[in-house]
XYZ file of C-alpha atoms in Angstrom:
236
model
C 14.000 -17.180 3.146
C 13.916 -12.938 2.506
C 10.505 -11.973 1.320
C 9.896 -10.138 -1.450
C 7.930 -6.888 -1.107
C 5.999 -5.310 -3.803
C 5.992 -1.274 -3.158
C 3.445 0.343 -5.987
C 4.003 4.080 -4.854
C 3.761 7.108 -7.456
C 4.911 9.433 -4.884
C 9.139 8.789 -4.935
C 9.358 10.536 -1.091
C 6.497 7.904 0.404
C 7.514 5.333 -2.154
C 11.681 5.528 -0.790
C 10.181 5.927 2.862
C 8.496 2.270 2.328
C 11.381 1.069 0.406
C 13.589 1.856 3.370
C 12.076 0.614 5.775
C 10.732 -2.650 4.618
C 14.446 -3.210 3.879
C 14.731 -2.507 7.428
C 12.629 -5.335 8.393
C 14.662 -7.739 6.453
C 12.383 -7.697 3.366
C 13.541 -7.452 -0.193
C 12.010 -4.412 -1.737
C 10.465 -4.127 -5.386
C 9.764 -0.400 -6.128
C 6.942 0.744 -9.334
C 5.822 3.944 -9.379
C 2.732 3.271 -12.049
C -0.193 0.317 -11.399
C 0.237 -1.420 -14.598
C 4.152 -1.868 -14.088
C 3.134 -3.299 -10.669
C 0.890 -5.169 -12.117
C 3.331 -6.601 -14.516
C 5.864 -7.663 -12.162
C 3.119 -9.220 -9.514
C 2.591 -10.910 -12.891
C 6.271 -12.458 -12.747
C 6.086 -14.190 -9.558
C 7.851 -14.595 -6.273
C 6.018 -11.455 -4.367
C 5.098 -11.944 -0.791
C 3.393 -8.958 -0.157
C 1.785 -6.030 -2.021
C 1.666 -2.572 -0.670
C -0.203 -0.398 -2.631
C -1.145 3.153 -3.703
C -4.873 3.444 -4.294
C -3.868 6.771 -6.652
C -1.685 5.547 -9.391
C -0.946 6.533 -12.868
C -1.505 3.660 -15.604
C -3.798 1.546 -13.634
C -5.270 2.818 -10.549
C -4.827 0.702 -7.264
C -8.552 -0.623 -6.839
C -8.202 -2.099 -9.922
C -4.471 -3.666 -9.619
C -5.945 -5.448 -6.538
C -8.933 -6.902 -8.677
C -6.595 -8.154 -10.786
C -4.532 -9.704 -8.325
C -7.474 -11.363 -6.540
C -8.725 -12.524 -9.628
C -5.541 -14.704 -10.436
C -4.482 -18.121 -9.483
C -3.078 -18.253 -5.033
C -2.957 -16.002 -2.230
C -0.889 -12.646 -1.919
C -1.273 -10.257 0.796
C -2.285 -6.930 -0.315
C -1.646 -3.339 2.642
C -3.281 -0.633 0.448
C -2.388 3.197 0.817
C -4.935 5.755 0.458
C -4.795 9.864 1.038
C -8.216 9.411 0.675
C -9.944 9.222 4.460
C -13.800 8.710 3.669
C -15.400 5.334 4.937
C -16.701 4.571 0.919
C -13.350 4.364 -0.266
C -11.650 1.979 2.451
C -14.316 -0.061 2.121
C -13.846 -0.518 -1.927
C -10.503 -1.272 -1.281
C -11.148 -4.218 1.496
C -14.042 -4.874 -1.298
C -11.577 -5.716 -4.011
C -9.549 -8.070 -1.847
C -7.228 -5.464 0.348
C -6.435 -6.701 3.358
C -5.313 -3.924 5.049
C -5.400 -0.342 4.675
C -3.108 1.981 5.547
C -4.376 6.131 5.355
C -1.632 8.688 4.667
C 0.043 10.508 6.207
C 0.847 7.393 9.034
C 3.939 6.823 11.092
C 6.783 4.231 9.965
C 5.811 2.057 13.384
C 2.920 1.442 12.326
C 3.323 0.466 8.381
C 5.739 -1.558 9.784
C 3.151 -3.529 12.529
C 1.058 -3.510 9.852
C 3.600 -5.217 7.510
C 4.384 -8.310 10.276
C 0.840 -8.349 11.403
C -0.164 -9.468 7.999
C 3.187 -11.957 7.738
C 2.006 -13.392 11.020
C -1.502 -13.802 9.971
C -0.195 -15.596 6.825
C 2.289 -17.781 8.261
C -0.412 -18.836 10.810
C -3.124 -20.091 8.590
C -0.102 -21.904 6.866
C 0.594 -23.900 9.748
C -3.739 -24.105 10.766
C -3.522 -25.399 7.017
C -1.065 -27.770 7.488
C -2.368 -29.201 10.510
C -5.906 -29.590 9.357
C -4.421 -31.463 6.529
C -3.030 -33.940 8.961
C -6.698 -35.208 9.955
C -8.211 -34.447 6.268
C -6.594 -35.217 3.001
C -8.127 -32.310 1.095
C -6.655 -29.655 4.231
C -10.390 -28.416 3.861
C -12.120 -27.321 7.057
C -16.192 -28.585 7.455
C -19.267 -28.353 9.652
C -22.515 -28.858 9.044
C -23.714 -26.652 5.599
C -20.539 -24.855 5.511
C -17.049 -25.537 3.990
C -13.957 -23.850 4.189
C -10.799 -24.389 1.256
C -7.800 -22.473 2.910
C -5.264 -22.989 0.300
C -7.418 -21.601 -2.009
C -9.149 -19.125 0.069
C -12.633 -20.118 -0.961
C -16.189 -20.689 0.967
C -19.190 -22.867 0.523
C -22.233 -22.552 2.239
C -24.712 -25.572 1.366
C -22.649 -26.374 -1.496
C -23.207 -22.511 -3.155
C -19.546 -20.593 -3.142
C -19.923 -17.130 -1.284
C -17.270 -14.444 -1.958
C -15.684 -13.058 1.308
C -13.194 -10.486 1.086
C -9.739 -11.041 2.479
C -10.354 -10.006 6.008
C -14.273 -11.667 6.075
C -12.213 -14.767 5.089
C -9.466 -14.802 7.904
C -12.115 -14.199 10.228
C -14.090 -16.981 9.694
C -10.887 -19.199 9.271
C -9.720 -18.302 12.899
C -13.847 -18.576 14.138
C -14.300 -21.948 12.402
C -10.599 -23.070 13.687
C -11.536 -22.471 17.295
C -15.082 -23.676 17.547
C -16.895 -22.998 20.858
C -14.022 -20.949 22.188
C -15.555 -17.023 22.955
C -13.193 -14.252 21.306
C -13.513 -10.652 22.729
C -13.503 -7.983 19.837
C -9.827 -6.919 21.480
C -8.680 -10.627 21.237
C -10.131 -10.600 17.686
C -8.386 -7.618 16.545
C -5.215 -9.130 18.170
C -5.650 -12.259 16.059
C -6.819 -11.485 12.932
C -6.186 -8.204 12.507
C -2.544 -8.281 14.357
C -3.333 -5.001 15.973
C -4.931 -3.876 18.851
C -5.336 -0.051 18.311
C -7.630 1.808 20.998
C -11.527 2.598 18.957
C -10.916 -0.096 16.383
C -12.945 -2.462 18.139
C -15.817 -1.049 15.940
C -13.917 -2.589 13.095
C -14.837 -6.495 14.335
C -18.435 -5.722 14.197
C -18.962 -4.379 10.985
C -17.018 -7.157 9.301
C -19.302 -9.604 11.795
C -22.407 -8.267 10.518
C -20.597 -8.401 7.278
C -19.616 -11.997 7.478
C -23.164 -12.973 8.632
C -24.703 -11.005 5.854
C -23.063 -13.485 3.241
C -23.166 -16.653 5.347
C -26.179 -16.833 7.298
C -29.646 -18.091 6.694
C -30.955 -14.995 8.964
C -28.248 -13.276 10.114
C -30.598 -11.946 13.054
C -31.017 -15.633 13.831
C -27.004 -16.604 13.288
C -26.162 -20.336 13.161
C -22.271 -20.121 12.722
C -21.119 -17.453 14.704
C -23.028 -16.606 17.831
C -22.888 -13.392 20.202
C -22.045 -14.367 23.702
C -23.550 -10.964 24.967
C -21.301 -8.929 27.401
C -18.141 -10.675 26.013
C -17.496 -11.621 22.447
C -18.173 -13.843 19.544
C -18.197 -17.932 18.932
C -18.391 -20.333 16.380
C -21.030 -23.159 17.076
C -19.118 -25.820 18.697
Protein backbone atom coordinates (compact mmCIF):
# COMPACT_ATOMS: atom_id res chain seq x y z
CA UNK A 1 0.00 0.00 0.00
CA UNK A 2 1.82 3.71 -1.13
CA UNK A 3 1.73 6.03 1.80
CA UNK A 4 0.52 9.19 1.70
CA UNK A 5 2.80 12.07 2.71
CA UNK A 6 1.65 15.32 3.96
CA UNK A 7 4.41 18.14 2.89
CA UNK A 8 3.23 21.66 4.71
CA UNK A 9 6.18 23.82 3.22
CA UNK A 10 5.73 27.72 2.45
CA UNK A 11 9.02 27.81 0.87
CA UNK A 12 8.18 26.22 -3.01
CA UNK A 13 12.30 25.38 -3.46
CA UNK A 14 12.38 23.23 0.11
CA UNK A 15 8.74 22.37 -0.32
CA UNK A 16 9.54 20.67 -4.29
CA UNK A 17 12.94 19.33 -2.72
CA UNK A 18 10.65 17.20 -0.13
CA UNK A 19 8.10 16.57 -2.69
CA UNK A 20 10.75 14.95 -4.84
CA UNK A 21 12.21 13.03 -2.89
CA UNK A 22 9.59 11.46 -0.78
CA UNK A 23 8.28 10.46 -4.23
CA UNK A 24 11.58 8.95 -4.47
CA UNK A 25 11.03 6.74 -1.61
CA UNK A 26 7.89 5.40 -3.03
CA UNK A 27 5.59 7.76 -1.05
CA UNK A 28 2.67 9.64 -2.45
CA UNK A 29 3.23 13.29 -1.92
CA UNK A 30 0.53 15.96 -0.75
CA UNK A 31 2.05 19.49 -1.15
CA UNK A 32 0.32 22.93 1.03
CA UNK A 33 2.17 25.76 1.22
CA UNK A 34 -0.09 27.54 4.20
CA UNK A 35 -0.88 25.62 7.86
CA UNK A 36 -4.53 25.93 7.72
CA UNK A 37 -4.76 24.26 4.13
CA UNK A 38 -2.62 21.50 5.71
CA UNK A 39 -4.62 21.43 8.29
CA UNK A 40 -7.65 21.00 6.19
CA UNK A 41 -6.55 18.18 4.20
CA UNK A 42 -4.94 16.20 7.43
CA UNK A 43 -8.61 16.90 8.19
CA UNK A 44 -9.73 14.63 5.10
CA UNK A 45 -8.03 11.53 5.96
CA UNK A 46 -5.72 8.92 4.58
CA UNK A 47 -2.22 10.80 5.60
CA UNK A 48 0.56 8.66 6.84
CA UNK A 49 2.92 11.10 7.70
CA UNK A 50 3.16 14.87 8.31
CA UNK A 51 6.20 16.87 7.56
CA UNK A 52 5.98 20.16 8.63
CA UNK A 53 7.15 23.80 8.49
CA UNK A 54 7.21 25.34 11.94
CA UNK A 55 7.00 29.01 9.91
CA UNK A 56 3.83 29.01 7.98
CA UNK A 57 1.42 31.53 6.78
CA UNK A 58 -2.37 30.95 7.93
CA UNK A 59 -1.67 28.79 10.84
CA UNK A 60 1.74 28.45 12.10
CA UNK A 61 3.23 24.84 12.46
CA UNK A 62 3.24 24.54 16.43
CA UNK A 63 -0.16 25.01 16.30
CA UNK A 64 -1.16 22.62 13.18
CA UNK A 65 0.55 19.89 15.28
CA UNK A 66 -1.71 20.73 18.41
CA UNK A 67 -4.39 20.30 16.38
CA UNK A 68 -3.43 17.17 14.98
CA UNK A 69 -2.56 15.64 18.37
CA UNK A 70 -5.63 16.78 19.70
CA UNK A 71 -7.83 14.68 17.19
CA UNK A 72 -9.04 11.18 17.18
CA UNK A 73 -5.58 8.22 16.15
CA UNK A 74 -2.03 8.39 15.60
CA UNK A 75 -0.13 10.31 12.71
CA UNK A 76 3.47 10.78 12.59
CA UNK A 77 4.50 14.28 12.57
CA UNK A 78 8.86 15.28 11.16
CA UNK A 79 8.71 19.07 11.84
CA UNK A 80 11.04 21.64 9.95
CA UNK A 81 12.42 24.52 11.67
CA UNK A 82 15.16 27.39 10.44
CA UNK A 83 14.97 28.14 13.82
CA UNK A 84 18.17 26.33 15.77
CA UNK A 85 17.63 27.38 19.56
CA UNK A 86 16.98 24.44 22.11
CA UNK A 87 13.37 26.43 23.31
CA UNK A 88 11.93 26.05 20.08
CA UNK A 89 12.68 22.20 19.28
CA UNK A 90 11.56 21.49 22.38
CA UNK A 91 7.91 23.27 21.79
CA UNK A 92 7.68 21.43 18.83
CA UNK A 93 8.41 17.73 20.44
CA UNK A 94 6.04 19.54 23.22
CA UNK A 95 3.08 19.75 20.92
CA UNK A 96 3.35 16.15 19.76
CA UNK A 97 6.37 16.36 16.95
CA UNK A 98 8.09 13.50 16.73
CA UNK A 99 10.91 14.44 14.99
CA UNK A 100 12.59 17.49 14.06
CA UNK A 101 14.36 18.23 11.28
CA UNK A 102 16.62 21.93 11.34
CA UNK A 103 17.18 23.61 7.96
CA UNK A 104 19.29 23.74 5.95
CA UNK A 105 19.82 19.49 6.22
CA UNK A 106 20.89 17.08 3.54
CA UNK A 107 18.22 14.92 1.46
CA UNK A 108 19.95 11.56 3.21
CA UNK A 109 19.04 12.43 6.08
CA UNK A 110 15.19 13.76 5.71
CA UNK A 111 14.98 10.75 4.04
CA UNK A 112 16.43 8.35 7.24
CA UNK A 113 14.45 10.41 9.07
CA UNK A 114 11.30 9.70 6.96
CA UNK A 115 11.80 5.52 7.23
CA UNK A 116 13.08 5.79 10.72
CA UNK A 117 9.75 7.08 11.77
CA UNK A 118 7.81 4.39 9.23
CA UNK A 119 9.85 1.73 10.96
CA UNK A 120 9.12 2.92 14.37
CA UNK A 121 5.39 2.92 13.41
CA UNK A 122 5.11 -0.25 11.72
CA UNK A 123 6.92 -1.79 14.77
CA UNK A 124 4.67 -0.83 17.57
CA UNK A 125 1.93 -2.08 15.07
CA UNK A 126 3.14 -5.45 15.13
CA UNK A 127 4.31 -5.04 19.41
CA UNK A 128 0.48 -4.02 19.32
CA UNK A 129 -0.70 -6.79 17.65
CA UNK A 130 1.14 -9.26 19.48
CA UNK A 131 0.34 -7.99 22.91
CA UNK A 132 -3.19 -8.27 21.82
CA UNK A 133 -2.69 -11.95 21.33
CA UNK A 134 -2.19 -12.54 25.26
CA UNK A 135 -4.66 -9.48 26.26
CA UNK A 136 -7.95 -8.68 24.72
CA UNK A 137 -7.76 -4.93 25.26
CA UNK A 138 -3.86 -4.98 23.32
CA UNK A 139 -3.09 -2.82 26.54
CA UNK A 140 0.34 -3.29 28.10
CA UNK A 141 0.39 -3.43 32.38
CA UNK A 142 2.66 -3.67 35.40
CA UNK A 143 2.21 -2.87 38.62
CA UNK A 144 0.71 1.11 38.94
CA UNK A 145 1.30 1.73 35.39
CA UNK A 146 -0.70 1.13 32.14
CA UNK A 147 0.08 1.53 28.72
CA UNK A 148 -2.97 1.91 25.65
CA UNK A 149 -0.86 1.71 22.35
CA UNK A 150 -3.56 2.09 19.90
CA UNK A 151 -4.48 5.04 21.43
CA UNK A 152 -1.22 6.28 22.54
CA UNK A 153 -2.25 6.99 26.09
CA UNK A 154 -0.61 6.40 29.78
CA UNK A 155 -1.87 5.73 33.23
CA UNK A 156 0.04 5.82 36.18
CA UNK A 157 -2.09 4.58 39.33
CA UNK A 158 -5.12 5.01 37.39
CA UNK A 159 -4.29 9.12 36.75
CA UNK A 160 -3.60 9.66 32.72
CA UNK A 161 -0.11 11.44 32.24
CA UNK A 162 0.54 13.23 28.91
CA UNK A 163 3.84 12.08 27.22
CA UNK A 164 4.82 13.57 24.11
CA UNK A 165 5.31 11.45 21.03
CA UNK A 166 8.86 10.45 21.56
CA UNK A 167 8.41 10.14 25.79
CA UNK A 168 5.66 7.71 24.60
CA UNK A 169 7.69 5.39 22.16
CA UNK A 170 10.21 5.26 24.68
CA UNK A 171 8.44 3.89 27.31
CA UNK A 172 6.53 1.54 24.82
CA UNK A 173 9.91 -0.09 23.68
CA UNK A 174 11.21 0.09 27.80
CA UNK A 175 7.96 -1.48 29.05
CA UNK A 176 8.01 -4.05 25.89
CA UNK A 177 11.42 -5.35 26.86
CA UNK A 178 11.33 -5.50 30.60
CA UNK A 179 14.64 -6.34 32.37
CA UNK A 180 16.57 -6.23 29.13
CA UNK A 181 19.53 -3.17 29.57
CA UNK A 182 19.46 -0.69 26.43
CA UNK A 183 22.66 1.43 25.84
CA UNK A 184 21.74 5.14 24.91
CA UNK A 185 23.31 4.09 21.20
CA UNK A 186 20.94 1.01 21.10
CA UNK A 187 18.16 3.40 22.26
CA UNK A 188 18.69 5.92 19.69
CA UNK A 189 18.87 2.99 17.17
CA UNK A 190 15.44 1.82 18.32
CA UNK A 191 13.40 4.49 19.02
CA UNK A 192 14.80 7.14 17.49
CA UNK A 193 15.91 5.09 14.13
CA UNK A 194 19.14 6.97 14.09
CA UNK A 195 22.31 6.67 15.49
CA UNK A 196 24.02 10.08 14.79
CA UNK A 197 27.50 10.65 16.65
CA UNK A 198 26.66 13.43 20.04
CA UNK A 199 22.98 12.59 20.03
CA UNK A 200 23.33 10.28 22.74
CA UNK A 201 22.59 13.38 24.97
CA UNK A 202 19.19 13.26 23.39
CA UNK A 203 18.15 9.74 25.43
CA UNK A 204 18.84 11.37 28.66
CA UNK A 205 16.98 14.36 28.59
CA UNK A 206 13.85 12.60 27.38
CA UNK A 207 14.80 9.89 30.41
CA UNK A 208 14.80 12.47 32.93
CA UNK A 209 11.86 13.70 31.03
CA UNK A 210 9.94 10.50 31.09
CA UNK A 211 10.72 10.02 34.84
CA UNK A 212 9.67 13.53 35.59
CA UNK A 213 5.97 12.61 34.54
CA UNK A 214 5.97 8.97 35.64
CA UNK A 215 7.80 8.53 38.71
CA UNK A 216 6.96 8.79 42.34
CA UNK A 217 10.69 10.30 42.89
CA UNK A 218 12.31 10.29 39.89
CA UNK A 219 15.72 10.32 41.97
CA UNK A 220 14.36 7.09 43.43
CA UNK A 221 12.96 5.58 39.82
CA UNK A 222 10.71 2.49 40.03
CA UNK A 223 10.06 1.88 36.21
CA UNK A 224 13.05 2.57 34.50
CA UNK A 225 16.30 1.99 36.30
CA UNK A 226 20.03 3.15 35.43
CA UNK A 227 22.29 0.21 35.11
CA UNK A 228 25.38 2.58 35.70
CA UNK A 229 28.28 2.22 33.13
CA UNK A 230 25.84 0.79 30.49
CA UNK A 231 22.30 1.87 29.91
CA UNK A 232 18.74 1.93 30.99
CA UNK A 233 15.98 -0.94 32.10
CA UNK A 234 12.56 -1.35 32.78
CA UNK A 235 11.85 -3.27 36.14
CA UNK A 236 11.52 -6.77 35.14
Amino acid sequence: MTRNVLIVEDNPGIGELVRMHVADLDMNPILCDRGDAGLERFREGDIDLVVLDLMLPGMDGLSVCREIRSGPGYVPVLMLTAKTTELDRVLGLEMGADDYLTKPFSVAELSARVKALFRRVDAMASASAANAGHEKSGELRTDGLRIDPDRRRVFVREQEVELTAREFDLLWHFASHPGRVFSRVQLLDKVWGYNHEGYEHTVNTHINRLRGKIEKDPARPEFIETVWGVGYRFRD
